[in-house]
Short mmCIF file of C-alpha atoms in Angstrom, two decimals:
data_model
loop_
_atom_site.label_atom_id
_atom_site.label_comp_id
_atom_site.label_asym_id
_atom_site.label_seq_id
_atom_site.Cartn_x
_atom_site.Cartn_y
_atom_site.Cartn_z
CA MET H 1 -75.64 -5.55 53.48
CA SER H 2 -76.87 -7.41 50.43
CA GLY H 3 -79.81 -8.63 48.44
CA ALA H 4 -79.47 -11.99 50.16
CA ARG H 5 -79.85 -10.34 53.58
CA LEU H 6 -82.92 -8.45 52.37
CA CYS H 7 -84.49 -11.67 51.04
CA THR H 8 -83.71 -13.44 54.32
CA LEU H 9 -85.39 -10.62 56.22
CA LEU H 10 -88.47 -10.81 54.01
CA GLY H 11 -88.67 -14.53 54.78
CA GLU H 12 -88.40 -13.86 58.51
CA LEU H 13 -91.21 -11.32 58.18
CA GLY H 14 -93.45 -13.93 56.54
CA TYR H 15 -93.31 -12.90 52.90
CA GLU H 16 -94.39 -15.98 50.96
CA GLY H 17 -92.24 -15.25 47.90
CA THR H 18 -89.09 -16.24 49.77
CA LYS H 19 -89.89 -19.95 49.63
CA SER H 20 -88.37 -22.07 46.90
CA GLY H 21 -90.26 -22.39 43.67
CA SER H 22 -90.88 -20.46 40.49
CA ASP H 23 -92.30 -17.46 42.38
CA SER H 24 -89.45 -17.23 44.88
CA LEU H 25 -87.36 -14.09 45.21
CA ASP H 26 -83.92 -14.09 43.63
CA PRO H 27 -81.41 -12.42 45.99
CA ASP H 28 -79.24 -11.43 43.01
CA SER H 29 -82.08 -9.30 41.65
CA PHE H 30 -82.01 -7.25 44.88
CA GLU H 31 -78.31 -6.38 44.69
CA TRP H 32 -78.69 -3.23 42.57
CA PRO H 33 -80.21 -0.97 45.29
CA PHE H 34 -77.20 -1.68 47.49
CA GLN H 35 -74.92 -0.19 44.82
CA TYR H 36 -76.18 3.37 45.41
CA GLU H 37 -75.00 5.48 48.34
CA ASP H 38 -78.37 7.25 48.55
CA THR H 39 -80.28 4.01 49.15
CA ARG H 40 -77.87 2.32 51.54
CA PRO H 41 -79.04 4.14 54.71
CA ILE H 42 -82.70 3.12 54.33
CA LEU H 43 -81.76 -0.43 53.31
CA HIS H 44 -79.48 -0.68 56.33
CA TRP H 45 -82.28 0.61 58.56
CA ILE H 46 -84.78 -1.87 57.10
CA CYS H 47 -82.42 -4.83 57.46
CA SER H 48 -81.34 -3.92 60.98
CA THR H 49 -84.64 -2.73 62.47
CA LEU H 50 -87.60 -4.63 61.06
CA ARG H 51 -88.54 -7.79 62.93
CA PRO H 52 -91.63 -10.03 63.00
CA SER H 53 -92.75 -8.18 66.13
CA ASN H 54 -93.02 -5.01 64.00
CA ILE H 55 -95.53 -6.58 61.64
CA LEU H 56 -99.25 -6.05 62.17
CA SER H 57 -101.62 -8.98 61.77
CA ILE H 58 -104.68 -8.78 59.53
CA SER H 59 -106.94 -8.33 62.57
CA GLU H 60 -104.73 -5.52 63.88
CA LEU H 61 -104.91 -3.78 60.52
CA SER H 62 -108.70 -3.91 60.46
CA GLN H 63 -109.09 -2.23 63.87
#
């Protein structure tokens, strides 16, 4: 589990900030939450469970 894995997941989910450029996410800046035992379970769940099929589209949100 790492900040790099979280950033990869965000890219798979369609988050635009994962593309290269000045606004892209820096995986190193997401390492600190993985250092705490209290946050590891939710981060593990997020990284192992969320998939593009879990994401609602804009039209689904407006229903």
